[in-house]
């Protein structure tokens, strides 16, 4: 039994990770500033003796005693991270420095949730961890992409210089229950639009691709990475790749929706394709996704249908 | 007449910039932590009423009242910036955030000295500002390269969000008097080795290229960029490109040295070629280098000969 810190633990991914860690009997501390996270996501643990929810911004230093740190705190969807780009960069830079300073002081192992966005608009497909990426350092996505790149740099600088025990997950697009309905990401947008028979909004020609992973697979991958011996960046994603056009049709089918497809303007620097090479995760962690996209989407659709019902 | 802050003003480039600004009659404040800079470089101004030298680390906040900020503070040579990679990253991230916070508060224009290293090991040659680069986010050079990339990201995030008036120079390899003799960079190493008839150390096969600019050209470029209207990243460099092999022969000739050439192991992630496309600087600033490499090297050799004489 360990004492485990989860920053961003009231968010989408964080709250599912907390569920797994609590179920395994660990003590869990969640730090969150509730920018995109909600107390509701972890409400079911608030009265549990092993659980602590701390309202805290990782940009500020904090003193805690823990064995492991899952460092997730950072807005993840483009509309959220572009809402206040300066804050997004501070979260990735100062926030990660603070968590590394904490990890160093208490000798805790720390895992950073990095992202497939470190590959930018990739010129290698699918993307292995050895690919250095193609990121615009001054574009609208840079506050997130460059913030995560330099957060990775920090991880390995502290490893080299201060022997901090680090893990880096490069997460590819993930979906599931507890995604923020106003998140702006493609899965939540399309499902909600389809359920309401509103127009499905495709940005650009829709020929860009993404590969979608269900959240339980991600959580399993994070836990294996944290507790294994492999310390280099590791892609965690489902290689099941769709064009945004095909994905919109898939969601229409699954929801039996009568929505129309509407094409809006493309967003700046939108990556044209993305698909993980998961050779490393298979070899080093014995991990691969087990939930197929259709099954995952069915659960997510059910979740959003419930949210819409509640909302009236 | 303006009040101008120069961070890193006791370093190689900074001290030449300070000379130009002082000569133009401005008030100049230098902030430096003397990691690689030396008081000696600005000694000749210390008693001038318009000059102030403040011993300060940019990683800490500071309150000042200024009109312009040249933000140079950051070690620049690979051995120096790899000596303490964590500190290098803190300097680029927290240091730049502090200077941007200051610029925002006092409404000063701020210029960041970024670097050709944001292009990494480039796959486009020569490099225009529109090239997104090829940088290893977790390699030994990352603390510098990714630090500068995210510093650029911060500049444009503050511009967009807080209307801070920003300028970004991407500086290519520069040389001249006051380079640190133990700097480890190719120009100082080769000249000192040649003057002492010691082996000239080439890392790897020597077929990698660099393009070398004399420091007075750089200073002219920085001043034009700061005082012009163009606010996008601007390459400042001399397109005169050499292989390291040819450069070593050139220096042997100019110093009439009997040094032998010795090939050492290549360093990790060493960029294979580098040459600025300076179309933007020409068009927007009417700037191009005017000192040819031979003339610049002659002055630099004279300088290092003096340093060696003094040293005994
Ligand atoms: N979901 C994905 O598809 C995906 C893909 C790649 C990477 N990731 C990464 O996984 C992590 C979690 O993503 P998510 O999808 O759960 O996003 P999310 O927005 O639901 O969760 C982020 C959480 O961090 C909190 N937070 C943000 N800034 C903070 C700060 N300064 N201090 C304290 N807390 C802060 C938010 O309130 C929220 O609870 C993020 O680091 C993200 O970059 C997610
Ligand atoms: N010289 C080049 O070829 C070259 C090329 C590209 C970019 N640049 C950039 O130009 C700038 C100046 O480079 P340089 O060649 O003069 O290097 P330098 O090492 O001589 O000067 C850097 C100065 O910054 C100071 N400094 C470092 N960290 C500091 C901190 N945390 N707080 C306060 N002061 C600090 C050092 O003491 C030194 O005086 C740097 O930003 C560098 O990245 C230089
Ligand atoms: O338990 C801790 C230890 C450190 N830090 C912060 O982590 C950052 C980086 O720590 P490091 O030890 O590298 O920095 P230093 O204090 O040496 O500058 C600093 O801003 C600390 O305030 C923290 O928040 N909690
Ligand atoms: O309503 C939407 C939301 C997103 N997208 C596209 O779907 C892809 C995935 O976007 P998301 O914001 O989910 O994540 P990203 O992978 O871009 O961070 C991108 O090509 C978006 O342009 C879309 O066409 N319509
Ligand atoms: O005159 C100033 C104003 C700000 N800052 C620092 O600059 C950073 C970024 O400033 P910003 O205004 O963005 O940050 P905030 O204070 O709003 O968090 C902060 O750490 C401040 O301490 C500074 O050093 N001098
Ligand atoms: O003693 C030396 C120092 C540097 N170099 C090479 O010269 C080039 C320029 O190195 P420097 O450190 O001056 O600057 P960089 O452009 O790599 O930051 C690189 O290819 C180095 O490997 C070399 O061959 N011998």
Short mmCIF file of C-alpha atoms in Angstrom, two decimals, chain A residues 82-87 89-90 93-94 97 121 123 131-138 140 142-143 146-147 149-150 152-154 156-158 160-162 170 232-233 269, chain B residues 82-87 89-90 93-94 97 121 123 131-138 140 142-143 146-147 149-150 152-154 156-158 160-162 170 232-233 269:
data_model
loop_
_atom_site.label_atom_id
_atom_site.label_comp_id
_atom_site.label_asym_id
_atom_site.label_seq_id
_atom_site.Cartn_x
_atom_site.Cartn_y
_atom_site.Cartn_z
CA UNK A 82 -5.99 28.04 -25.68
CA UNK A 83 -8.35 29.93 -23.39
CA UNK A 84 -5.41 31.24 -21.34
CA UNK A 85 -2.20 30.25 -23.14
CA UNK A 86 0.05 31.96 -20.58
CA UNK A 87 -1.53 29.92 -17.80
CA UNK A 89 2.54 27.31 -20.21
CA UNK A 90 2.95 28.16 -16.53
CA UNK A 93 6.66 24.59 -16.83
CA UNK A 94 6.34 25.80 -13.23
CA UNK A 97 9.23 21.96 -11.87
CA UNK A 121 1.91 17.47 -37.40
CA UNK A 123 5.98 13.48 -41.00
CA UNK A 131 10.47 10.50 -33.74
CA UNK A 132 11.48 14.07 -32.80
CA UNK A 133 8.27 15.70 -34.00
CA UNK A 134 7.15 18.61 -36.13
CA UNK A 135 5.77 21.33 -33.87
CA UNK A 136 5.20 25.02 -34.60
CA UNK A 137 6.86 26.77 -31.63
CA UNK A 138 4.79 29.94 -32.00
CA UNK A 140 -1.86 28.59 -31.40
CA UNK A 142 2.32 25.82 -28.97
CA UNK A 143 1.37 26.68 -25.38
CA UNK A 146 5.92 23.11 -26.37
CA UNK A 147 4.87 23.12 -22.72
CA UNK A 149 7.95 18.99 -24.73
CA UNK A 150 9.87 21.07 -22.23
CA UNK A 152 9.63 16.02 -20.79
CA UNK A 153 13.00 17.74 -21.03
CA UNK A 154 12.70 18.69 -17.35
CA UNK A 156 15.07 13.73 -17.93
CA UNK A 157 17.16 16.66 -16.67
CA UNK A 158 16.08 15.86 -13.09
CA UNK A 160 20.20 12.79 -14.96
CA UNK A 161 21.15 15.44 -12.48
CA UNK A 162 19.26 14.52 -9.29
CA UNK A 170 2.87 9.97 -24.42
CA UNK A 232 11.92 6.13 -21.44
CA UNK A 233 8.93 7.87 -23.11
CA UNK A 269 -1.84 23.80 -37.45
CA UNK B 82 24.94 21.09 -20.10
CA UNK B 83 26.86 21.63 -16.86
CA UNK B 84 23.59 22.08 -14.94
CA UNK B 85 20.72 21.25 -17.30
CA UNK B 86 18.04 21.83 -14.65
CA UNK B 87 19.34 25.35 -14.07
CA UNK B 89 15.82 25.10 -18.14
CA UNK B 90 14.85 27.19 -15.12
CA UNK B 93 11.45 29.17 -18.45
CA UNK B 94 11.19 31.01 -15.13
CA UNK B 97 8.38 34.42 -17.44
CA UNK B 121 19.37 19.16 -36.72
CA UNK B 123 16.06 18.96 -42.59
CA UNK B 131 10.82 26.05 -40.58
CA UNK B 132 9.48 24.26 -37.47
CA UNK B 133 12.72 22.48 -36.62
CA UNK B 134 13.95 19.00 -35.76
CA UNK B 135 14.82 18.91 -32.06
CA UNK B 136 15.27 15.91 -29.77
CA UNK B 137 13.12 16.80 -26.72
CA UNK B 138 15.02 14.52 -24.37
CA UNK B 140 21.61 16.29 -24.03
CA UNK B 142 17.31 19.68 -25.04
CA UNK B 143 17.72 21.79 -21.89
CA UNK B 146 13.57 23.20 -25.79
CA UNK B 147 14.10 25.94 -23.21
CA UNK B 149 11.58 27.07 -28.00
CA UNK B 150 9.20 27.39 -25.06
CA UNK B 152 9.56 31.87 -27.79
CA UNK B 153 6.15 30.33 -27.14
CA UNK B 154 5.89 32.42 -23.96
CA UNK B 156 3.93 35.20 -28.30
CA UNK B 157 1.52 34.01 -25.60
CA UNK B 158 2.14 37.26 -23.66
CA UNK B 160 -1.49 37.70 -27.72
CA UNK B 161 -2.92 37.69 -24.24
CA UNK B 162 -1.43 40.75 -22.54
CA UNK B 170 17.09 33.70 -33.73
CA UNK B 232 7.99 37.95 -35.79
CA UNK B 233 11.05 35.70 -35.22
CA UNK B 269 22.69 15.07 -31.58
#
